[in-house]
Tab-separated table of N, CA and C in Angstrom:
chain	number	residue	atom	x	y	z
A	1	UNK	N	1.087	-1.284	-0.508
A	1	UNK	CA	-0.051	-0.080	0.231
A	1	UNK	C	0.983	1.218	-0.337
A	2	UNK	N	0.751	2.147	-0.434
A	2	UNK	CA	0.907	3.540	-0.605
A	2	UNK	C	0.746	3.953	0.920
A	3	UNK	N	1.925	4.995	1.183
A	3	UNK	CA	2.011	5.399	2.338
A	3	UNK	C	2.486	6.990	2.292
A	4	UNK	N	1.420	7.299	1.527
A	4	UNK	CA	1.142	9.006	0.846
A	4	UNK	C	0.641	9.927	2.274
A	5	UNK	N	1.076	10.353	3.084
A	5	UNK	CA	0.558	11.219	4.134
A	5	UNK	C	-0.265	12.133	3.005
A	6	UNK	N	-1.535	12.144	3.803
A	6	UNK	CA	-2.495	13.002	3.520
A	6	UNK	C	-3.539	12.247	3.236
A	7	UNK	N	-3.384	11.061	2.627
A	7	UNK	CA	-4.190	10.329	1.739
A	7	UNK	C	-5.271	9.024	2.894
A	8	UNK	N	-6.342	9.450	2.352
A	8	UNK	CA	-7.371	8.500	3.169
A	8	UNK	C	-6.609	6.514	2.399
A	9	UNK	N	-7.157	5.932	3.831
A	9	UNK	CA	-6.496	4.555	3.129
A	9	UNK	C	-7.177	3.970	1.891
A	10	UNK	N	-8.348	4.631	1.617
A	10	UNK	CA	-8.804	4.115	0.257
A	10	UNK	C	-7.979	4.307	-0.865
A	11	UNK	N	-7.864	5.535	-0.781
A	11	UNK	CA	-6.680	6.146	-1.779
A	11	UNK	C	-5.447	6.003	-2.081
A	12	UNK	N	-4.532	5.410	-0.264
A	12	UNK	CA	-3.484	4.866	-0.701
A	12	UNK	C	-3.538	3.096	-1.340
A	13	UNK	N	-4.617	2.615	-1.166
A	13	UNK	CA	-4.850	1.042	-1.901
A	13	UNK	C	-4.853	1.253	-3.385
A	14	UNK	N	-5.920	2.770	-3.520
A	14	UNK	CA	-6.082	2.951	-5.042
A	14	UNK	C	-4.420	3.313	-5.538
A	15	UNK	N	-3.879	4.220	-4.795
A	15	UNK	CA	-2.872	4.502	-5.407
A	15	UNK	C	-1.815	3.245	-5.466
A	16	UNK	N	-1.733	2.242	-4.833
A	16	UNK	CA	-0.657	0.959	-4.891
A	16	UNK	C	-1.191	0.271	-6.013
A	17	UNK	N	-2.704	0.475	-6.427
A	17	UNK	CA	-2.786	-0.504	-7.676
A	17	UNK	C	-2.772	0.039	-8.969
A	18	UNK	N	-2.614	1.864	-8.643
A	18	UNK	CA	-2.830	2.736	-9.839
A	18	UNK	C	-1.006	2.277	-10.225
A	19	UNK	N	0.240	2.281	-9.215
A	19	UNK	CA	1.132	2.238	-9.265
A	19	UNK	C	1.582	0.539	-10.086
A	20	UNK	N	0.921	-0.020	-9.560
A	20	UNK	CA	1.115	-1.600	-10.134
A	20	UNK	C	0.674	-1.846	-11.808
A	21	UNK	N	-0.029	-0.776	-12.109
A	21	UNK	CA	-0.949	-1.087	-13.462
A	21	UNK	C	0.556	-0.154	-14.314
A	22	UNK	N	1.052	0.987	-13.932
A	22	UNK	CA	1.686	2.084	-14.611
A	22	UNK	C	2.675	0.646	-14.708
A	23	UNK	N	3.589	0.384	-13.771
A	23	UNK	CA	5.007	-0.370	-13.747
A	23	UNK	C	4.911	-1.935	-14.944
A	24	UNK	N	3.530	-2.446	-15.001
A	24	UNK	CA	3.255	-3.197	-15.511
A	24	UNK	C	2.763	-4.452	-14.893
A	25	UNK	N	2.852	-4.810	-13.957
A	25	UNK	CA	2.812	-5.509	-12.377
A	25	UNK	C	1.779	-5.758	-12.918
A	26	UNK	N	0.400	-5.267	-13.116
A	26	UNK	CA	-0.476	-5.591	-13.415
A	26	UNK	C	-1.139	-4.951	-15.015
A	27	UNK	N	-1.208	-6.007	-15.651
A	27	UNK	CA	-1.738	-5.870	-16.901
A	27	UNK	C	-2.849	-5.825	-17.357
A	28	UNK	N	-3.379	-5.132	-18.370
A	28	UNK	CA	-4.074	-4.923	-19.238
A	28	UNK	C	-5.157	-6.456	-19.253
A	29	UNK	N	-6.552	-6.392	-18.678
A	29	UNK	CA	-7.345	-7.393	-18.536
A	29	UNK	C	-7.035	-8.455	-17.334
A	30	UNK	N	-5.800	-8.222	-16.629
A	30	UNK	CA	-5.677	-8.523	-15.484
A	30	UNK	C	-6.782	-8.671	-14.217
A	31	UNK	N	-7.116	-10.024	-13.631
A	31	UNK	CA	-7.995	-9.709	-12.815
A	31	UNK	C	-7.676	-9.528	-11.517
A	32	UNK	N	-8.220	-8.648	-10.845
A	32	UNK	CA	-7.550	-8.191	-9.684
A	32	UNK	C	-7.696	-9.438	-8.685
A	33	UNK	N	-6.935	-9.168	-7.587
A	33	UNK	CA	-7.600	-10.262	-6.586
A	33	UNK	C	-8.873	-9.920	-5.916
A	34	UNK	N	-9.648	-10.794	-5.092
A	34	UNK	CA	-11.017	-10.602	-4.490
A	34	UNK	C	-10.878	-8.962	-3.451
A	35	UNK	N	-12.072	-8.607	-3.236
A	35	UNK	CA	-11.995	-7.012	-1.700
A	35	UNK	C	-11.089	-7.945	-0.860
A	36	UNK	N	-12.002	-8.973	-0.578
A	36	UNK	CA	-11.184	-9.419	0.499
A	36	UNK	C	-9.713	-10.039	0.652
A	37	UNK	N	-9.460	-10.435	-0.502
A	37	UNK	CA	-7.938	-10.496	-0.685
A	37	UNK	C	-7.240	-9.202	-0.546
A	38	UNK	N	-7.371	-8.562	-1.312
A	38	UNK	CA	-7.207	-7.166	-1.302
A	38	UNK	C	-7.137	-6.303	-0.088
A	39	UNK	N	-7.926	-6.966	0.879
A	39	UNK	CA	-7.894	-6.326	2.272
A	39	UNK	C	-6.607	-6.742	2.912
A	40	UNK	N	-7.301	-8.054	3.129
A	40	UNK	CA	-5.696	-8.656	3.413
A	40	UNK	C	-4.682	-8.020	2.965
A	41	UNK	N	-4.350	-8.121	1.829
A	41	UNK	CA	-2.931	-7.738	1.148
A	41	UNK	C	-2.434	-6.350	1.603
A	42	UNK	N	-3.723	-5.565	1.654
A	42	UNK	CA	-3.077	-4.040	1.947
A	42	UNK	C	-3.605	-3.619	3.538
A	43	UNK	N	-4.330	-4.629	4.745
A	43	UNK	CA	-4.137	-4.419	6.293
A	43	UNK	C	-5.163	-3.840	6.634
A	44	UNK	N	-6.596	-3.661	5.311
A	44	UNK	CA	-7.133	-2.736	5.572
A	44	UNK	C	-8.693	-3.523	5.574
A	45	UNK	N	-9.583	-2.602	5.947
A	45	UNK	CA	-11.123	-3.316	6.235
A	45	UNK	C	-11.721	-3.425	4.431
A	46	UNK	N	-12.332	-4.682	4.602
A	46	UNK	CA	-12.863	-4.688	3.218
A	46	UNK	C	-13.434	-3.742	2.616
A	47	UNK	N	-14.606	-3.353	3.549
A	47	UNK	CA	-15.299	-2.031	2.672
A	47	UNK	C	-13.982	-1.319	1.858
A	48	UNK	N	-12.635	-0.846	3.133
A	48	UNK	CA	-11.860	0.051	2.087
A	48	UNK	C	-11.373	-0.129	0.805
A	49	UNK	N	-11.062	-1.609	0.730
A	49	UNK	CA	-10.284	-1.879	-0.573
A	49	UNK	C	-12.211	-2.355	-1.547
A	50	UNK	N	-12.893	-2.287	-1.033
A	50	UNK	CA	-14.127	-2.069	-2.024
A	50	UNK	C	-14.313	-0.234	-2.743
A	51	UNK	N	-14.256	0.020	-1.499
A	51	UNK	CA	-13.796	1.899	-1.865
A	51	UNK	C	-12.931	1.878	-2.720
A	52	UNK	N	-11.663	1.414	-2.575
A	52	UNK	CA	-10.500	1.825	-3.414
A	52	UNK	C	-10.942	1.117	-4.849
A	53	UNK	N	-11.767	-0.056	-5.422
A	53	UNK	CA	-11.867	-0.335	-6.269
A	53	UNK	C	-13.001	0.678	-7.156
A	54	UNK	N	-13.869	0.852	-6.558
A	54	UNK	CA	-14.805	1.570	-6.943
A	54	UNK	C	-14.154	2.591	-7.177
A	55	UNK	N	-13.361	3.750	-6.603
A	55	UNK	CA	-13.101	4.807	-7.168
A	55	UNK	C	-11.908	4.869	-8.794
A	56	UNK	N	-11.424	3.259	-8.623
A	56	UNK	CA	-10.290	3.090	-9.596
A	56	UNK	C	-11.516	3.151	-10.872
A	57	UNK	N	-12.276	2.402	-10.724
A	57	UNK	CA	-13.000	1.913	-11.614
A	57	UNK	C	-14.192	3.372	-12.231
A	58	UNK	N	-14.370	4.016	-11.413
A	58	UNK	CA	-14.685	5.380	-11.724
A	58	UNK	C	-13.739	5.906	-12.682
A	59	UNK	N	-12.614	6.162	-12.208
A	59	UNK	CA	-11.414	6.892	-12.808
A	59	UNK	C	-11.106	5.976	-14.208
A	60	UNK	N	-11.596	5.026	-14.621
A	60	UNK	CA	-11.173	4.196	-15.704
A	60	UNK	C	-10.166	3.324	-15.902
A	61	UNK	N	-9.633	3.044	-14.587
A	61	UNK	CA	-8.419	2.379	-14.091
A	61	UNK	C	-8.512	0.708	-14.389
A	62	UNK	N	-9.797	0.472	-13.663
A	62	UNK	CA	-10.371	-0.931	-13.930
A	62	UNK	C	-11.698	-1.229	-14.592
A	63	UNK	N	-11.955	-2.110	-14.588
A	63	UNK	CA	-13.781	-2.449	-15.565
A	63	UNK	C	-13.767	-3.586	-14.385
A	64	UNK	N	-15.243	-3.441	-13.636
A	64	UNK	CA	-15.898	-4.265	-12.717
A	64	UNK	C	-17.308	-4.943	-13.490
A	65	UNK	N	-17.093	-6.218	-13.626
A	65	UNK	CA	-17.976	-6.957	-13.852
A	65	UNK	C	-18.598	-7.866	-12.925
A	66	UNK	N	-19.858	-7.454	-12.398
A	66	UNK	CA	-20.457	-8.130	-11.328
A	66	UNK	C	-20.501	-9.759	-11.283
A	67	UNK	N	-20.245	-9.540	-10.569
A	67	UNK	CA	-20.494	-11.684	-9.714
A	67	UNK	C	-19.143	-11.923	-10.397
A	68	UNK	N	-18.515	-11.339	-11.359
A	68	UNK	CA	-17.191	-12.104	-11.573
A	68	UNK	C	-15.712	-11.632	-11.131
A	69	UNK	N	-15.773	-9.827	-11.362
A	69	UNK	CA	-14.682	-9.902	-10.570
A	69	UNK	C	-13.863	-7.751	-11.381
A	70	UNK	N	-13.388	-7.383	-10.863
A	70	UNK	CA	-12.631	-6.446	-11.285
A	70	UNK	C	-11.168	-6.709	-12.133
A	71	UNK	N	-11.420	-5.833	-13.769
A	71	UNK	CA	-10.157	-6.668	-14.115
A	71	UNK	C	-9.635	-4.912	-14.563
A	72	UNK	N	-8.303	-4.916	-14.532
A	72	UNK	CA	-7.499	-3.920	-15.148
A	72	UNK	C	-8.117	-3.161	-16.812
A	73	UNK	N	-8.366	-1.797	-17.000
A	73	UNK	CA	-8.989	-1.626	-18.243
A	73	UNK	C	-7.713	-2.069	-19.165
A	74	UNK	N	-8.019	-1.550	-20.634
A	74	UNK	CA	-7.339	-2.010	-21.916
A	74	UNK	C	-6.255	-0.685	-21.826
A	75	UNK	N	-6.408	0.332	-21.214
A	75	UNK	CA	-5.912	1.338	-21.342
A	75	UNK	C	-5.997	2.312	-20.195
A	76	UNK	N	-4.664	3.124	-19.849
A	76	UNK	CA	-4.930	3.694	-18.234
A	76	UNK	C	-5.661	5.401	-18.784
A	77	UNK	N	-6.543	5.495	-17.924
A	77	UNK	CA	-7.413	6.884	-18.433
A	77	UNK	C	-5.958	8.036	-19.048
A	78	UNK	N	-6.951	8.914	-20.090
A	78	UNK	CA	-5.778	9.681	-20.659
A	78	UNK	C	-5.333	10.922	-19.590
A	79	UNK	N	-4.686	11.610	-19.479
A	79	UNK	CA	-4.307	12.581	-18.345
A	79	UNK	C	-4.269	12.538	-16.928
A	80	UNK	N	-4.252	11.278	-16.731
A	80	UNK	CA	-4.099	11.130	-15.293
A	80	UNK	C	-2.751	11.571	-14.580
A	81	UNK	N	-2.605	12.339	-13.229
A	81	UNK	CA	-1.531	12.759	-13.347
A	81	UNK	C	-1.161	11.748	-11.788
A	82	UNK	N	-0.012	11.365	-11.708
A	82	UNK	CA	0.549	10.945	-10.389
A	82	UNK	C	-0.013	11.165	-9.533
A	83	UNK	N	-0.702	10.592	-8.560
A	83	UNK	CA	-0.886	10.708	-7.598
A	83	UNK	C	0.037	11.321	-6.471
A	84	UNK	N	1.033	10.910	-6.225
A	84	UNK	CA	2.322	11.153	-5.820
A	84	UNK	C	2.499	12.621	-5.662
A	85	UNK	N	2.624	12.824	-7.451
A	85	UNK	CA	2.991	14.141	-7.616
A	85	UNK	C	1.444	15.355	-7.583
A	86	UNK	N	0.682	14.889	-7.343
A	86	UNK	CA	-0.834	15.801	-7.088
A	86	UNK	C	-0.504	16.324	-5.820
A	87	UNK	N	-0.344	15.026	-4.237
A	87	UNK	CA	0.045	15.299	-3.556
A	87	UNK	C	1.379	16.560	-3.286
A	88	UNK	N	2.810	16.050	-3.625
A	88	UNK	CA	3.279	16.758	-3.305
A	88	UNK	C	3.265	18.798	-3.454
A	89	UNK	N	2.710	18.422	-5.195
A	89	UNK	CA	2.538	20.242	-5.372
A	89	UNK	C	1.550	20.717	-4.344
A	90	UNK	N	0.739	19.787	-4.116
A	90	UNK	CA	-0.348	20.415	-2.374
A	90	UNK	C	0.415	20.834	-0.962
A	91	UNK	N	1.343	19.995	-1.524
A	91	UNK	CA	2.064	19.891	-0.248
A	91	UNK	C	3.220	21.449	-0.131
A	92	UNK	N	3.718	21.633	-1.653
A	92	UNK	CA	4.770	22.906	-2.138
A	92	UNK	C	3.814	23.917	-1.593
A	93	UNK	N	2.444	23.623	-2.720
A	93	UNK	CA	1.816	25.190	-2.473
A	93	UNK	C	1.590	25.738	-1.221
A	94	UNK	N	1.316	24.862	0.046
A	94	UNK	CA	0.460	24.871	1.347
A	94	UNK	C	1.492	25.550	2.173
A	95	UNK	N	3.350	24.912	2.153
A	95	UNK	CA	4.371	25.517	2.631
A	95	UNK	C	4.011	27.087	2.126
A	96	UNK	N	4.454	26.910	0.534
A	96	UNK	CA	4.593	28.272	0.478
A	96	UNK	C	3.434	29.125	0.433
A	97	UNK	N	2.937	29.457	0.951
A	97	UNK	CA	1.199	29.934	1.324
A	97	UNK	C	1.737	30.133	2.892
A	98	UNK	N	2.063	29.249	3.891
A	98	UNK	CA	2.218	29.572	5.418
A	98	UNK	C	3.298	30.877	4.977
A	99	UNK	N	4.714	30.338	4.400
A	99	UNK	CA	5.861	31.442	4.265
A	99	UNK	C	5.072	33.183	4.141
A	100	UNK	N	4.177	33.240	2.850
A	100	UNK	CA	3.821	34.642	2.520
A	100	UNK	C	3.217	35.395	3.678
A	101	UNK	N	1.806	34.201	4.415
A	101	UNK	CA	1.542	34.251	5.777
A	101	UNK	C	2.290	34.911	6.326
A	102	UNK	N	2.675	34.335	6.779
A	102	UNK	CA	4.061	34.565	8.165
A	102	UNK	C	4.960	36.106	7.542
A	103	UNK	N	5.058	36.539	6.110
A	103	UNK	CA	5.884	37.818	6.074
A	103	UNK	C	5.054	38.395	6.022
A	104	UNK	N	3.435	38.559	6.158
A	104	UNK	CA	2.877	39.515	5.528
A	104	UNK	C	2.509	39.737	7.348
A	105	UNK	N	1.946	38.837	8.120
A	105	UNK	CA	1.640	39.349	9.203
A	105	UNK	C	3.042	39.767	10.256
A	106	UNK	N	4.322	39.418	9.414
A	106	UNK	CA	5.746	40.121	10.335
A	106	UNK	C	5.445	41.471	9.840
A	107	UNK	N	5.035	41.876	8.267
A	107	UNK	CA	5.182	42.769	8.463
A	107	UNK	C	3.989	44.052	8.196
A	108	UNK	N	3.294	43.867	9.424
A	108	UNK	CA	1.826	44.308	9.812
A	108	UNK	C	2.148	43.929	10.835
A	109	UNK	N	2.816	43.627	11.887
A	109	UNK	CA	3.200	43.606	13.083
A	109	UNK	C	2.025	42.601	13.780
A	110	UNK	N	1.569	41.850	13.143
A	110	UNK	CA	0.354	40.671	14.011
A	110	UNK	C	1.141	39.107	13.887
A	111	UNK	N	0.366	38.747	15.672
A	111	UNK	CA	1.397	37.569	15.781
A	111	UNK	C	-0.074	36.489	15.207
A	112	UNK	N	0.781	35.031	14.648
A	112	UNK	CA	-0.550	34.528	14.738
A	112	UNK	C	-0.944	33.465	16.040
A	113	UNK	N	-2.507	33.039	16.156
A	113	UNK	CA	-2.733	32.821	17.557
A	113	UNK	C	-1.839	31.217	17.607
A	114	UNK	N	-2.256	31.186	18.818
A	114	UNK	CA	-1.126	29.682	19.049
A	114	UNK	C	-1.902	28.431	18.519
A	115	UNK	N	-1.510	27.590	18.201
A	115	UNK	CA	-1.615	26.661	17.249
A	115	UNK	C	-2.057	25.191	18.728
A	116	UNK	N	-2.852	24.514	18.030
A	116	UNK	CA	-3.858	23.874	18.333
A	116	UNK	C	-4.646	24.434	19.285
């Protein structure tokens, strides 16, 4: 499972599966393990694994056939940005905004409220 900070558990499971698809570990047409097996593999509850599969289906990474299972789609969705890159960009933006806010507060002579 991906251990990206700031991601919900189902998002971490989904990102782990995305990476396996991108790397070719999971090839198009490959059937994913059952939700129960995915949950065990990633150390999450079964509904968390199911939510990850649903998210990947909605994004176009997987094709789900009722009563048969989930399969890797024939092609990855277009314009899909790596989730790791997205999180890194957001963290960078937050850091920049924190610095800008500190500069503004310093310039106008205010102090931020205590944390917590």
